[in-house]
Coordinates of C-alpha atoms in Angstrom, one line a residue:
M1 CA -27.5 4.7 -69.2
K2 CA -24.2 3.1 -68.2
S3 CA -23.0 6.2 -66.3
Y4 CA -26.3 6.1 -64.4
H5 CA -25.7 2.6 -63.2
I6 CA -22.1 3.6 -62.1
I7 CA -23.4 6.5 -60.1
L8 CA -26.1 4.3 -58.5
T9 CA -23.5 1.7 -57.6
I10 CA -21.2 4.3 -56.0
C11 CA -24.2 5.6 -53.9
L12 CA -25.1 2.2 -52.7
I13 CA -21.6 1.3 -51.7
T14 CA -21.3 4.7 -49.8
I15 CA -24.6 4.0 -48.0
I16 CA -23.6 0.5 -47.0
S17 CA -20.1 1.7 -45.9
C18 CA -21.7 4.4 -43.7
Q19 CA -24.2 1.9 -42.3
N20 CA -21.4 -0.6 -41.4
S21 CA -19.4 2.2 -39.9
T22 CA -22.4 3.2 -37.7
D23 CA -23.1 -0.4 -36.6
R24 CA -19.5 -1.2 -35.9
K25 CA -19.1 -1.5 -32.1
P26 CA -16.0 0.0 -30.4
T27 CA -13.3 -2.5 -29.5
E28 CA -12.8 -3.5 -25.8
G29 CA -9.6 -1.4 -25.8
Q30 CA -11.5 1.7 -27.0
V31 CA -14.3 1.2 -24.4
E32 CA -11.7 0.9 -21.6
S33 CA -9.8 4.0 -22.7
N34 CA -13.0 6.0 -22.6
K35 CA -13.8 5.1 -19.0
V36 CA -13.1 7.6 -16.2
Q37 CA -10.2 6.2 -14.2
V38 CA -10.8 6.3 -10.4
L39 CA -7.7 6.0 -8.3
L40 CA -8.8 4.5 -4.9
V41 CA -6.5 5.2 -1.9
G42 CA -7.7 3.8 1.3
S43 CA -5.6 5.2 4.2
S44 CA -5.3 4.8 8.0
H45 CA -5.7 8.1 9.9
W46 CA -2.1 9.3 10.5
N47 CA -3.4 12.0 12.9
N48 CA -4.0 9.2 15.4
Y49 CA -0.2 8.9 16.0
R50 CA 0.2 8.3 19.8
Q51 CA -3.4 8.8 20.5
G52 CA -6.6 6.8 20.1
G53 CA -9.0 7.3 17.3
F54 CA -12.8 6.8 16.9
D55 CA -12.6 3.6 14.9
I56 CA -13.8 0.3 16.4
A57 CA -10.3 -1.2 15.9
Q58 CA -7.8 0.7 18.0
T59 CA -4.4 0.5 16.4
N60 CA -1.0 2.2 16.7
E61 CA -0.1 4.6 13.9
I62 CA 3.0 5.5 12.0
D63 CA 4.9 8.7 12.4
I64 CA 4.2 10.1 9.0
L65 CA 6.4 13.2 9.8
S66 CA 9.5 11.0 10.2
E67 CA 12.2 11.6 7.6
D68 CA 11.9 8.1 6.0
Y69 CA 8.1 8.3 5.6
Q70 CA 8.3 11.8 4.3
K71 CA 10.7 10.7 1.5
E72 CA 8.5 7.8 0.6
L73 CA 5.4 9.9 0.7
E74 CA 7.0 12.4 -1.6
S75 CA 7.8 9.6 -4.1
I76 CA 4.2 8.3 -3.9
A77 CA 2.8 11.8 -4.4
N78 CA 4.9 12.2 -7.5
K79 CA 3.6 8.9 -8.9
I80 CA 0.0 10.0 -8.3
A81 CA 0.8 13.4 -9.8
K82 CA 2.2 11.7 -12.9
F83 CA -1.1 9.7 -13.1
G84 CA -2.7 13.2 -13.1
P85 CA -6.1 13.1 -11.5
D86 CA -8.4 16.0 -12.6
K87 CA -10.1 16.1 -9.3
I88 CA -9.2 14.9 -5.8
F89 CA -11.9 13.8 -3.2
V90 CA -11.3 13.6 0.5
E91 CA -13.0 12.7 3.8
R92 CA -14.5 16.0 4.7
T93 CA -18.1 17.1 4.6
L94 CA -19.8 19.7 2.4
A95 CA -20.2 22.0 5.4
Y96 CA -16.4 21.9 5.8
Q97 CA -15.7 22.8 2.2
P98 CA -15.1 26.6 2.8
K99 CA -12.5 25.7 5.5
L100 CA -11.0 23.1 3.3
D101 CA -10.6 25.7 0.5
S102 CA -9.0 28.1 3.0
L103 CA -6.6 25.5 4.3
F104 CA -5.6 24.4 0.8
N105 CA -4.9 28.0 -0.1
L106 CA -2.7 28.4 3.0
Y107 CA -0.9 25.2 2.1
K108 CA -0.1 26.4 -1.4
N109 CA 1.1 29.9 -0.3
T110 CA 2.7 29.3 3.0
N111 CA 4.5 26.6 5.1
W112 CA 1.2 25.7 6.7
G113 CA 0.6 21.9 6.8
Q114 CA 4.1 20.7 6.9
D115 CA 3.7 19.7 10.6
K116 CA 0.1 18.4 10.2
R117 CA -0.2 14.6 10.2
N118 CA -3.7 14.2 8.6
E119 CA -3.5 12.2 5.4
I120 CA -5.7 14.9 3.7
Y121 CA -3.0 17.5 4.1
Q122 CA 0.0 15.2 3.8
L123 CA -1.1 13.4 0.7
G124 CA -4.2 15.0 -0.7
F125 CA -3.0 18.6 -0.5
R126 CA 0.5 17.5 -1.6
V127 CA -0.7 15.9 -4.8
A128 CA -3.3 18.7 -5.6
S129 CA -0.6 21.3 -5.1
K130 CA 1.8 19.5 -7.5
L131 CA -1.0 19.5 -10.1
N132 CA -1.9 23.2 -9.5
H133 CA -5.4 22.3 -8.6
K134 CA -7.5 25.2 -7.3
Q135 CA -9.6 23.0 -5.0
I136 CA -10.0 19.6 -3.5
F137 CA -13.4 18.3 -2.7
G138 CA -14.9 17.1 0.6
I139 CA -17.4 14.3 0.0
D140 CA -18.0 12.8 3.5
Y141 CA -21.5 12.5 4.8
R142 CA -22.0 12.4 8.6
N143 CA -25.8 12.6 9.0
T144 CA -25.9 8.9 10.1
S145 CA -25.8 6.8 13.2
F146 CA -23.4 4.1 14.3
P147 CA -24.9 2.5 17.4
Y148 CA -22.0 0.1 18.2
D149 CA -22.7 -0.1 21.9
S150 CA -26.3 -0.9 21.3
L151 CA -25.2 -3.6 18.8
M152 CA -23.1 -5.3 21.3
S153 CA -25.8 -5.1 24.0
A154 CA -28.3 -6.6 21.5
M155 CA -26.0 -9.6 20.8
T156 CA -25.6 -10.2 24.5
I157 CA -29.4 -10.2 25.1
A158 CA -29.8 -12.6 22.1
N159 CA -27.2 -15.0 23.5
Q160 CA -25.1 -14.7 20.4
E161 CA -21.8 -15.7 22.1
K162 CA -20.3 -17.2 18.9
L163 CA -21.0 -13.9 17.0
I164 CA -19.5 -11.8 19.8
H165 CA -16.5 -14.0 19.8
K166 CA -16.1 -13.7 16.1
F167 CA -16.4 -9.9 16.4
N168 CA -13.7 -9.8 18.9
L169 CA -11.4 -12.1 17.0
D170 CA -11.8 -10.2 13.7
I171 CA -11.0 -6.9 15.4
E172 CA -8.1 -8.4 17.3
E173 CA -6.6 -10.0 14.2
Y174 CA -6.8 -6.7 12.3
E175 CA -5.2 -4.8 15.2
N176 CA -2.4 -7.3 15.4
Q177 CA -1.7 -7.2 11.7
Y178 CA -1.7 -3.5 11.4
N179 CA 0.2 -2.9 14.6
G180 CA 2.8 -5.4 13.4
L181 CA 3.4 -3.3 10.3
V182 CA 3.7 -0.1 12.4
N183 CA 6.0 -1.7 14.9
D184 CA 8.2 -3.2 12.2
K185 CA 8.4 0.3 10.5
A186 CA 7.0 -1.3 7.3
S187 CA 7.3 0.9 4.2
L188 CA 4.4 3.2 3.5
I189 CA 3.6 1.3 0.2
D190 CA 3.4 -2.0 2.2
I191 CA 1.0 -0.4 4.6
F192 CA -1.1 1.0 1.7
N193 CA -1.1 -2.4 0.0
F194 CA -2.3 -4.1 3.2
L195 CA -5.1 -1.6 3.7
N196 CA -6.2 -1.8 0.0
N197 CA -5.8 -5.5 -0.9
K198 CA -8.9 -7.3 -2.1
E199 CA -9.1 -9.7 0.8
Q200 CA -8.9 -6.9 3.4
R201 CA -11.6 -5.0 1.7
R202 CA -13.7 -8.1 1.5
I203 CA -13.3 -8.7 5.2
N204 CA -14.1 -5.1 6.0
L205 CA -17.4 -5.1 4.0
D206 CA -18.2 -8.7 5.2
W207 CA -18.1 -7.4 8.8
Y208 CA -21.1 -5.2 8.1
L209 CA -23.1 -7.5 5.8
S210 CA -22.5 -10.9 7.3
A211 CA -21.7 -10.2 10.9
A212 CA -23.2 -7.0 12.1
N213 CA -26.3 -7.5 9.9
Q214 CA -27.4 -10.6 11.9
A215 CA -26.9 -9.2 15.4
G216 CA -29.8 -9.1 17.8
T217 CA -33.0 -11.1 18.3
I218 CA -35.4 -11.9 15.4
D219 CA -37.4 -8.8 16.3
N220 CA -34.4 -6.5 16.8
N221 CA -32.9 -5.0 13.6
I222 CA -30.1 -3.0 15.3
G223 CA -27.5 -4.9 13.3
S224 CA -29.2 -4.2 9.9
F225 CA -29.7 -0.6 10.9
L226 CA -26.0 -0.1 11.7
A227 CA -24.9 -1.8 8.5
S228 CA -27.3 0.2 6.4
E229 CA -26.2 3.5 8.0
W230 CA -22.6 2.7 7.1
I231 CA -23.6 1.8 3.5
K232 CA -25.8 5.0 3.4
R233 CA -22.8 7.2 4.5
N234 CA -20.8 5.9 1.6
I235 CA -23.6 6.0 -1.0
F236 CA -24.1 9.6 -0.2
S237 CA -20.3 10.2 -0.7
Y238 CA -20.5 8.3 -4.0
G239 CA -23.4 10.5 -5.1
L240 CA -21.3 13.7 -4.4
I241 CA -18.4 12.3 -6.4
Q242 CA -20.8 11.7 -9.3
K243 CA -22.2 15.2 -9.1
Y244 CA -18.7 16.8 -9.0
V245 CA -17.3 14.8 -11.9
E246 CA -17.6 16.7 -15.2
E247 CA -17.5 15.4 -18.8
K248 CA -14.0 16.8 -19.2
D249 CA -12.7 14.8 -16.2
K250 CA -10.9 11.6 -17.3
K251 CA -9.1 10.7 -14.0
I252 CA -10.0 11.3 -10.4
M253 CA -8.6 10.3 -7.0
V254 CA -10.5 9.3 -3.9
L255 CA -8.6 9.5 -0.6
M256 CA -10.5 8.2 2.4
G257 CA -10.3 5.8 5.3
A258 CA -9.8 2.2 4.1
G259 CA -13.2 1.2 5.4
H260 CA -14.9 3.7 3.1
I261 CA -13.0 2.5 0.1
A262 CA -14.2 -1.1 0.7
V263 CA -17.8 0.1 0.0
L264 CA -17.0 2.7 -2.7
E265 CA -15.1 0.2 -4.8
N266 CA -18.2 -1.9 -5.2
L267 CA -20.3 1.1 -6.0
I268 CA -17.9 2.5 -8.5
N269 CA -17.4 -0.8 -10.3
S270 CA -21.1 -1.0 -10.9
K271 CA -20.8 2.1 -13.1
S272 CA -20.1 1.0 -16.7
D273 CA -18.2 4.1 -17.8
W274 CA -15.9 4.2 -14.8
K275 CA -13.1 1.9 -13.7
T276 CA -11.0 1.7 -10.6
I277 CA -7.2 2.0 -10.4
E278 CA -5.1 0.9 -7.5
L279 CA -2.2 2.8 -6.0
E280 CA -0.1 -0.3 -6.3
Q281 CA -0.5 -0.2 -10.1
L282 CA 0.9 3.3 -10.2
I283 CA 3.9 2.4 -8.0
R284 CA 4.8 -0.5 -10.2
E285 CA 4.9 1.7 -13.3

């Protein structure tokens, strides 16, 4: 009888122990370590060196092929390679993917790309090659509209002089800040830090949500349409990232224009099992 009570006691202790183990929640550190780390790299478009681009703000551009910037770029690429993203996503469309694959293959096996200024080749291909990736992934979505001229006309018709003035001031301030960095030959990491700091991202997103969104008369929604089209473009990109990421992927890198990153950061941070990582964090390590 005594041995029966001993066995029963052991069984109860085992059951309670198992129940406690099941109910025990993972620690904050464990939760964080299980999250997919998303390295966000917002860039200017280096291919615009000595030529105008298609962005609203028209800025000068650094000579990424210069010896000093190449040395710094190599150092940054090595830091990212040490971080070790499992997949790298860039500003190219799905339709462009076959060509992207072909160019990446050329980059890995020939000298192609050394004289190309585009950040996709200079940074994206460079890191992917160091990590022996077979492919980098285009996630841009272009089936949208950006009726900026119509937006400005609608504000004029609506007598929104203060809003127009704010538009021009915001653009001029950004151009002056960025051009100042370019003219001073600021370090590449200083330029990246400027493009990716929290305030700059807030200003970028606020331009769409608080400025463009209210453009036009009460019965003209051109501002809301333009803002929604920009958000739509980036939501589609985010959807492609989600579809490409597999369970085995623990770290990824997203390299796009800084304006895209301003939206993507908010979308990614809403996903409970992903967390964003900044380039500045890697450089400091």
